[in-house]
Short mmCIF file of C-alpha atoms and ligand atoms in Angstrom, two decimals:
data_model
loop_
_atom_site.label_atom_id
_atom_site.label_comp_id
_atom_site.label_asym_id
_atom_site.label_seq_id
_atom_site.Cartn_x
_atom_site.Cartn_y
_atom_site.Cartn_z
CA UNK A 1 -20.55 -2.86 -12.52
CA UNK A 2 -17.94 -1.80 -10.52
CA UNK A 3 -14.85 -3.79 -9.40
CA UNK A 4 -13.83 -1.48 -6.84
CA UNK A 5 -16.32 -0.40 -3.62
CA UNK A 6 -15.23 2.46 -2.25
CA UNK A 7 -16.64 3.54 1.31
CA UNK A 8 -16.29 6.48 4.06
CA UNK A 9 -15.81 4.25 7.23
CA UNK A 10 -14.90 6.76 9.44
CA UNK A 11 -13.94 10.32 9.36
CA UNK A 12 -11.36 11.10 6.98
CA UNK A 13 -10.72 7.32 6.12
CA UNK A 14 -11.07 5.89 2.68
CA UNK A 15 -11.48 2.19 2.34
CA UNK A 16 -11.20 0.85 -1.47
CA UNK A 17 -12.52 -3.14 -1.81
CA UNK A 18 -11.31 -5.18 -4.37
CA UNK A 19 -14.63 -6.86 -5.85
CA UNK A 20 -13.55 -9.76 -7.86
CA UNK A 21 -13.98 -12.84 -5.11
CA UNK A 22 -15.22 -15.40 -7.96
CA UNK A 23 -11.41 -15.32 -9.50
CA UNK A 24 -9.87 -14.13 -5.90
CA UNK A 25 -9.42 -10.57 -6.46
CA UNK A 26 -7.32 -11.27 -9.94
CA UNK A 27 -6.41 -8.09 -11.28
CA UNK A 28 -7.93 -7.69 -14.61
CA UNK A 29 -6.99 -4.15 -16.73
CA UNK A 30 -10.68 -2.59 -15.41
CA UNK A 31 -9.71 -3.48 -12.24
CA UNK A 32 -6.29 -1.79 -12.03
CA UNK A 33 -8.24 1.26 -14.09
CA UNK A 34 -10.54 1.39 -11.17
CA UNK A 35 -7.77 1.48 -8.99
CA UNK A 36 -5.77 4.39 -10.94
CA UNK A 37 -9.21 6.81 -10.59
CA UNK A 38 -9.40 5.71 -7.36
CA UNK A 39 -6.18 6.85 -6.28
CA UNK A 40 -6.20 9.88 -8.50
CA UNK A 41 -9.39 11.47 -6.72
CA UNK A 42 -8.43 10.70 -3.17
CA UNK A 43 -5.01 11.72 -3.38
CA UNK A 44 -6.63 15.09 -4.45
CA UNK A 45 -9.51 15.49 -1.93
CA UNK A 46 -8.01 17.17 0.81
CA UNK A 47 -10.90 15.10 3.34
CA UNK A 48 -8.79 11.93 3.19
CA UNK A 49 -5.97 11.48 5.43
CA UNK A 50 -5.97 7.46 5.42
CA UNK A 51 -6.70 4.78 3.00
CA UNK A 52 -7.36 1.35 3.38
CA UNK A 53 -7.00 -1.40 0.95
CA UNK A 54 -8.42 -4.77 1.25
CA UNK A 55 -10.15 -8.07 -0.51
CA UNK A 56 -11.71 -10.26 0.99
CA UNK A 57 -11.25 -13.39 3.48
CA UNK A 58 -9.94 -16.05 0.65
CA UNK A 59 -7.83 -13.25 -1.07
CA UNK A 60 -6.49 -10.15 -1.26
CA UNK A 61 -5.91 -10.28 -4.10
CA UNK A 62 -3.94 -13.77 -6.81
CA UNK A 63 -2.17 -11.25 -8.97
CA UNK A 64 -2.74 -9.85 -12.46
CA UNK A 65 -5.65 -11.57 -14.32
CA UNK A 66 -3.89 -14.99 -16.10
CA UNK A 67 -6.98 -15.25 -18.46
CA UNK A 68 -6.66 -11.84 -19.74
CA UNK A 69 -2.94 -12.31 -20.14
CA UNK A 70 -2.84 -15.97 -22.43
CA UNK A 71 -2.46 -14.38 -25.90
CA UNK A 72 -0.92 -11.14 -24.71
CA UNK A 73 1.73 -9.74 -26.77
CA UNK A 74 4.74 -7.43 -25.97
CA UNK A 75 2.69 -5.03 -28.16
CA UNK A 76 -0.39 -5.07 -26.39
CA UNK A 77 1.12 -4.75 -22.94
CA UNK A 78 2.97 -1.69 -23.72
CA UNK A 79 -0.11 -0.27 -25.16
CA UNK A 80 -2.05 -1.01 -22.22
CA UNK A 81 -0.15 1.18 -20.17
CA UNK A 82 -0.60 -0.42 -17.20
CA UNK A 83 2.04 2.05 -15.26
CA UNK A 84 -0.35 4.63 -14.84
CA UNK A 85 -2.24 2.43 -12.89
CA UNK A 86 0.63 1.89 -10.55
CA UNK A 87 1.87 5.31 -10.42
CA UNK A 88 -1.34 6.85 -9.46
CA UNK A 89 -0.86 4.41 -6.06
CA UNK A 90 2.66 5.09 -5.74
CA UNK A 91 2.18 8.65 -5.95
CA UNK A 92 -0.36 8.71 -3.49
CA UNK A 93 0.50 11.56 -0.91
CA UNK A 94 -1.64 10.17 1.82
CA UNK A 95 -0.52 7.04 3.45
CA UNK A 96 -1.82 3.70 2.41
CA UNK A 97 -2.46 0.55 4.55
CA UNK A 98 -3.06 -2.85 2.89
CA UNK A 99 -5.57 -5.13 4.86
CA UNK A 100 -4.60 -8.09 3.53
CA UNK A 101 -6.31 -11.58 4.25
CA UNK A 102 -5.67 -14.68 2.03
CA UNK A 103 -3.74 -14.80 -0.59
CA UNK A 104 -1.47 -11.97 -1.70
CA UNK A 105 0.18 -12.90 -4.89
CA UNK A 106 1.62 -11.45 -7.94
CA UNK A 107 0.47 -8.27 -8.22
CA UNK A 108 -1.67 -8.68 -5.41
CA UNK A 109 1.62 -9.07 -3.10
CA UNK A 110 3.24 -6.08 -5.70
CA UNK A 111 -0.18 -4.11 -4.47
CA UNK A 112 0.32 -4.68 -1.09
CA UNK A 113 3.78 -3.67 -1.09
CA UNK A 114 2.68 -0.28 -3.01
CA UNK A 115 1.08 0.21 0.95
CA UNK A 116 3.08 1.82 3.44
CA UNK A 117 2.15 -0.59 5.89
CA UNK A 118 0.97 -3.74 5.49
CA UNK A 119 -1.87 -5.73 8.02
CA UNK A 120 -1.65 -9.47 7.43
CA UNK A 121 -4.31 -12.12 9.11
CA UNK A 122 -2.72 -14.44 10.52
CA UNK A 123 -3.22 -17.10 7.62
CA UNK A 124 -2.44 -14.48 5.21
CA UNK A 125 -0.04 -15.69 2.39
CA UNK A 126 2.22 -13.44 0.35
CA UNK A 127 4.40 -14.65 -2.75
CA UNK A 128 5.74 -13.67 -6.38
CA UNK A 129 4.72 -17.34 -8.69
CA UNK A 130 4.83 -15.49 -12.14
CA UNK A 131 8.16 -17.57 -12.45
CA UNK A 132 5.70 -20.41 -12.79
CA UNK A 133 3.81 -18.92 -15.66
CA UNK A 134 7.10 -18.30 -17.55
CA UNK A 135 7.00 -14.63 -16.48
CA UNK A 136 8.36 -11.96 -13.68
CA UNK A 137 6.93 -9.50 -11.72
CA UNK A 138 6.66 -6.22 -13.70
CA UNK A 139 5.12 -3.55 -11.05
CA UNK A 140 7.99 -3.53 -8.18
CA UNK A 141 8.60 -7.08 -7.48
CA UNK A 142 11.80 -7.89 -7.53
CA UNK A 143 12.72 -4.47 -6.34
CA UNK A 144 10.28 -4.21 -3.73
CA UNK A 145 9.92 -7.15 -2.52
CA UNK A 146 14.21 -7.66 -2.14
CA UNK A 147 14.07 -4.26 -0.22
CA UNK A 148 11.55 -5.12 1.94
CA UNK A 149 13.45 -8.65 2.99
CA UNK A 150 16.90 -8.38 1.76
CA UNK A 151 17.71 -9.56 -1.83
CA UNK A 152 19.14 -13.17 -0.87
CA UNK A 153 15.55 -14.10 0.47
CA UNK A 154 13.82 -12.67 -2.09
CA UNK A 155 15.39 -14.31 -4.92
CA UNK A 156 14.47 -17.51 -3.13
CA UNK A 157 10.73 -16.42 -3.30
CA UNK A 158 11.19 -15.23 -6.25
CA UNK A 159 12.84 -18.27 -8.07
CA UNK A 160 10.53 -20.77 -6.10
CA UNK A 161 7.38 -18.75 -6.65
CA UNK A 162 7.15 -20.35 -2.86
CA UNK A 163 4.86 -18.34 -0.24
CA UNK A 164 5.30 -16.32 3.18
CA UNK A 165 3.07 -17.04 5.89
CA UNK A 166 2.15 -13.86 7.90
CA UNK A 167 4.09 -14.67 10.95
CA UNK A 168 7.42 -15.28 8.11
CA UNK A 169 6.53 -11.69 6.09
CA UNK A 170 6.44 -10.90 9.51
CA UNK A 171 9.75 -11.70 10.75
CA UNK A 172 11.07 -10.58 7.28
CA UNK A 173 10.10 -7.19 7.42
CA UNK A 174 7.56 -7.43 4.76
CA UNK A 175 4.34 -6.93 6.87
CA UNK A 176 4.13 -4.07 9.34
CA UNK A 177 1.88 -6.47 11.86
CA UNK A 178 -0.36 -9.54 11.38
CA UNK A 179 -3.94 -10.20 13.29
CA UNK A 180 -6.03 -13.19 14.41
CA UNK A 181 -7.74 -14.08 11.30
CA UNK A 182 -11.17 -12.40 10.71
CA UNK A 183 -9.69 -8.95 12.22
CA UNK A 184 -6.89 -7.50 9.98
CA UNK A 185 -9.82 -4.80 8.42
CA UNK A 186 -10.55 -4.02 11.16
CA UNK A 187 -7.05 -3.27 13.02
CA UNK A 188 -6.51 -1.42 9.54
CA UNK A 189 -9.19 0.84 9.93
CA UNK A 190 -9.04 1.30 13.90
CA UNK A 191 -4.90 2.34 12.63
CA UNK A 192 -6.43 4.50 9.48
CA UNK A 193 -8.38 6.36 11.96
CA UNK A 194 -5.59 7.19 14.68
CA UNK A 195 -3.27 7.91 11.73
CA UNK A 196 -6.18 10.47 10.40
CA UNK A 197 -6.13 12.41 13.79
CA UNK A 198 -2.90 12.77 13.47
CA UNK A 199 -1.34 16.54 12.43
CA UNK A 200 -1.97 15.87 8.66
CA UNK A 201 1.07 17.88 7.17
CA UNK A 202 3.48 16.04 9.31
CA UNK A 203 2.02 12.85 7.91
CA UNK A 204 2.58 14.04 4.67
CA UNK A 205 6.03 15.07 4.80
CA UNK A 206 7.14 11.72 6.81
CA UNK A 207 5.64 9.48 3.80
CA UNK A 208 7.52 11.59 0.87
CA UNK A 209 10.53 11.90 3.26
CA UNK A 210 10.68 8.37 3.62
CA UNK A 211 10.20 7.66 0.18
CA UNK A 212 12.25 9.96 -1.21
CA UNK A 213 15.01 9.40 0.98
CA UNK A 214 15.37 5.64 0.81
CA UNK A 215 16.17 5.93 -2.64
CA UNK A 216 18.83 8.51 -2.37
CA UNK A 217 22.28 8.58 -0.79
CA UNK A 218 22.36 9.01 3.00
CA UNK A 219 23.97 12.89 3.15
CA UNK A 220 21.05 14.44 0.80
CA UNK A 221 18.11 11.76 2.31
CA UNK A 222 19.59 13.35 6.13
CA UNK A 223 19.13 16.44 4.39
CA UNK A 224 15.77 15.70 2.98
CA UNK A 225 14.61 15.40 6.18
CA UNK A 226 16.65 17.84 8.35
CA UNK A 227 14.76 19.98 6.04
CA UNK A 228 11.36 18.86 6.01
CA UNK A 229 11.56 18.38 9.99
CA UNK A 230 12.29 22.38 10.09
CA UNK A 231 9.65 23.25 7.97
CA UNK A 232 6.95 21.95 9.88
CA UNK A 233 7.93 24.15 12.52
CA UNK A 234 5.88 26.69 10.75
CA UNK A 235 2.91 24.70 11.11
CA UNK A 236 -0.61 26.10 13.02
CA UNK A 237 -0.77 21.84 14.07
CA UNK A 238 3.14 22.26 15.54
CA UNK A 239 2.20 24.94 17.81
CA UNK A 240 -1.41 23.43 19.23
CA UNK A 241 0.48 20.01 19.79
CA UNK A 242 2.87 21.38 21.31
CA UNK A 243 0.87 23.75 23.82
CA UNK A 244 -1.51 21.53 24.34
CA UNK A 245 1.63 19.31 25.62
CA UNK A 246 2.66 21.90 27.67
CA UNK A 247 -0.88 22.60 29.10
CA UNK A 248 -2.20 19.11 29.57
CA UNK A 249 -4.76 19.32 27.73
CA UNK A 250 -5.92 17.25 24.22
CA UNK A 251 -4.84 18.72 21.16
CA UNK A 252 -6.91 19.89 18.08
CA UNK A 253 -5.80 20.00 14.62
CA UNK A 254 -6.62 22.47 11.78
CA UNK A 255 -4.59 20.56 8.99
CA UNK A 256 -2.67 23.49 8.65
N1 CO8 B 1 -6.13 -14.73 -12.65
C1 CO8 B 1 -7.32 -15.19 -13.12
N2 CO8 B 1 -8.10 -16.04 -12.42
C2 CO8 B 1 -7.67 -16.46 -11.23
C3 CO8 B 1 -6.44 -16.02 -10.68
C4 CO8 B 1 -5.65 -15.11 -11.45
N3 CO8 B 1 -4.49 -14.60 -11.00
N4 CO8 B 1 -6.27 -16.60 -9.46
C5 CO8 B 1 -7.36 -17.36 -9.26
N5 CO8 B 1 -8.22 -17.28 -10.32
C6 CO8 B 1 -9.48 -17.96 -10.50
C7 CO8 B 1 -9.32 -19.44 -10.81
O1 CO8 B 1 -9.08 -19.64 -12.18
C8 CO8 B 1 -10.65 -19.99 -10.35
O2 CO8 B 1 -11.62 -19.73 -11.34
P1 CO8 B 1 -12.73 -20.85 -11.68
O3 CO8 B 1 -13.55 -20.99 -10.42
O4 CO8 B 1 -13.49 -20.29 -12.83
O5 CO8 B 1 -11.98 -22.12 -11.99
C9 CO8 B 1 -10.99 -19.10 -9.14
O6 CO8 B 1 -10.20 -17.94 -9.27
C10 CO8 B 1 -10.64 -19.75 -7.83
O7 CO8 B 1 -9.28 -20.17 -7.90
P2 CO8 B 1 -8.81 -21.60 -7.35
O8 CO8 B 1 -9.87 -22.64 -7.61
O9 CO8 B 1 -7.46 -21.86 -7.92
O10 CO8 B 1 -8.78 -21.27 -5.79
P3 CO8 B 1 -7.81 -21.87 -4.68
O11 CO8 B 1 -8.31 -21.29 -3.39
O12 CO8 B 1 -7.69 -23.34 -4.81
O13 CO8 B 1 -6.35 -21.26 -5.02
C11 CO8 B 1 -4.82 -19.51 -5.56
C12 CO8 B 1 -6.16 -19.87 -4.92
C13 CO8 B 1 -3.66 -20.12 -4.78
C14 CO8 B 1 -4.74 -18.00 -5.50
C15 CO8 B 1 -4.76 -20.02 -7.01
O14 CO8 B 1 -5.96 -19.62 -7.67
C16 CO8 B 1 -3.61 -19.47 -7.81
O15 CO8 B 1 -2.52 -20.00 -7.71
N6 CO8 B 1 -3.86 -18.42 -8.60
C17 CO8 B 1 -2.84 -17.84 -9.49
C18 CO8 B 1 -1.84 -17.01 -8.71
C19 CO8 B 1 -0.78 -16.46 -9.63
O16 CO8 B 1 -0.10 -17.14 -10.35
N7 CO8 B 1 -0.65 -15.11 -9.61
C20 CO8 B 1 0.33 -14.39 -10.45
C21 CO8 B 1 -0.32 -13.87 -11.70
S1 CO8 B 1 0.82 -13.01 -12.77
C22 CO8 B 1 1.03 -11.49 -12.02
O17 CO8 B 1 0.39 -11.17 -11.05
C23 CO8 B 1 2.04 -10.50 -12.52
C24 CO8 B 1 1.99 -10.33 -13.97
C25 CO8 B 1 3.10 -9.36 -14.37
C26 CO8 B 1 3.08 -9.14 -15.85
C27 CO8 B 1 4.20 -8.25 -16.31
C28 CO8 B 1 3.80 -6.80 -16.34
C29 CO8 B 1 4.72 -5.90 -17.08
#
């Protein structure tokens, strides 16, 4: 049975449920497989321009399964190669939004932060415990999660294993907006699907600009995108938006 439910909510959107609710989303190794093929065949399917990620209303997800974890060795982790699981999301060309009600913890919270932007319900809690089970994050935590809210705050979190309500990720810079509770899916999606009519190659090029950039020095990121920013001058979806502009009227975009 599958851990994953992947639907077609609206044109061009992808929306990929985490299926797990009896241990709150944990991340068991199936689960993060599901996740890898997942993100493998829609970053190839030139349909999808948006993808949501969500759990459900107690939890988006607790983090990496504990129970499959108890008699793990060093060994047995490397063999599990669990970074091709993460890679496949953070190589995902098309941009990402994490709907995120309940708890977001562990890897749940290193999931969410894999999103380019991040929804939050309003009781919505994000945090990084594994100090509690003896452990640290090992998929982007400390890195993430300190460049997301500056490294002083997140070694608190990080050291306390304490949790952010929305409105604090909020203020921190770690969720992109937060919703009454009951609606965060849904101001994902209705954001998915303005995202998907936008011009789809400048999408593109504004997600691998920003991520490429922030982790270069400032000259060659300014460069980066000095450079992508001319090339979609040369695009069929420059020159509609822009007439269109110019003629008052409502664009339409080829993807091309
Ligand atoms: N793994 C497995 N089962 C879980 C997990 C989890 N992460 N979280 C919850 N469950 C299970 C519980 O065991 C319980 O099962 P059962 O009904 O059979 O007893 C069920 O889900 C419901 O949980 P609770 O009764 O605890 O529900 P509450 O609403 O009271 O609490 C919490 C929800 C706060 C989410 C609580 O369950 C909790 O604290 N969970 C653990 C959170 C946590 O510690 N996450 C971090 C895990 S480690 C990790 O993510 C990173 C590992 C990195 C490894 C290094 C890689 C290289």
């Amino acid at each position: 049975m599958s851990l994953l439910v992947t639907e077609r909510p609206a044109p061009h959107v992808v929306l990929l449920r985490l299926d797990r609710p009896e241990v709150r989303n944990a991340l068991s190794p199936e689960l993060r497989g599901e996740l890898r093929v997942a993100f493998q065949a829609l970053s190839a399917d030139p349909d999808v321009r948006a993808v949501v990620v969500t759990g459900n209303g107690e939890a988006f997800s607790a983090g990496a399964d504990i129970r499959s974890m108890v008699e793990t060795t060093p060994g047995e982790m490397m063999r599990r190669g669990d970074d091709a699981n993460w890679s496949a999301i953070r190589d995902c060309p098309k941009p990402v939004i994490a709907a995120v009600s309940g708890y977001a913890l562990g890897g749940g919270c290193e999931l969410a932060m894999h999103a380019d932007i991040i929804v939050a319900a309003e009781s919505a809690r994000f945090g990084q415990p594994e100090v509690k089970l003896g452990i640290m994050p090992g998929a982007g935590g400390t890195q993430r999660l300190a460049r997301a809210v500056g490294r002083h705050r997140a070694m608190l979190l990080l050291l306390t294993g304490d949790m952010l309500t929305a409105r604090e990720a909020f203020d921190a810079g770690l969720v992109s907006m937060v919703s009454a509770d009951g609606s965060a899916l849904d101001d994902a999606l209705a954001l998915a699907s303005r995202i998907a009519a936008m011009p789809p190659l400048a999408v593109a090029e504004i997600k691998r600009v920003m991520h490429a950039g922030l982790e270069a020095p400032l000259d060659v990121a300014l460069e980066l995108e000095r450079r992508a920013a001319y090339l979609l001058f040369d695009t069929d979806d420059k020159r509609e938006a822009m007439r269109a502009f110019v003629e008052k009227r409502k664009p339409s975009f080829s993807g091309r």
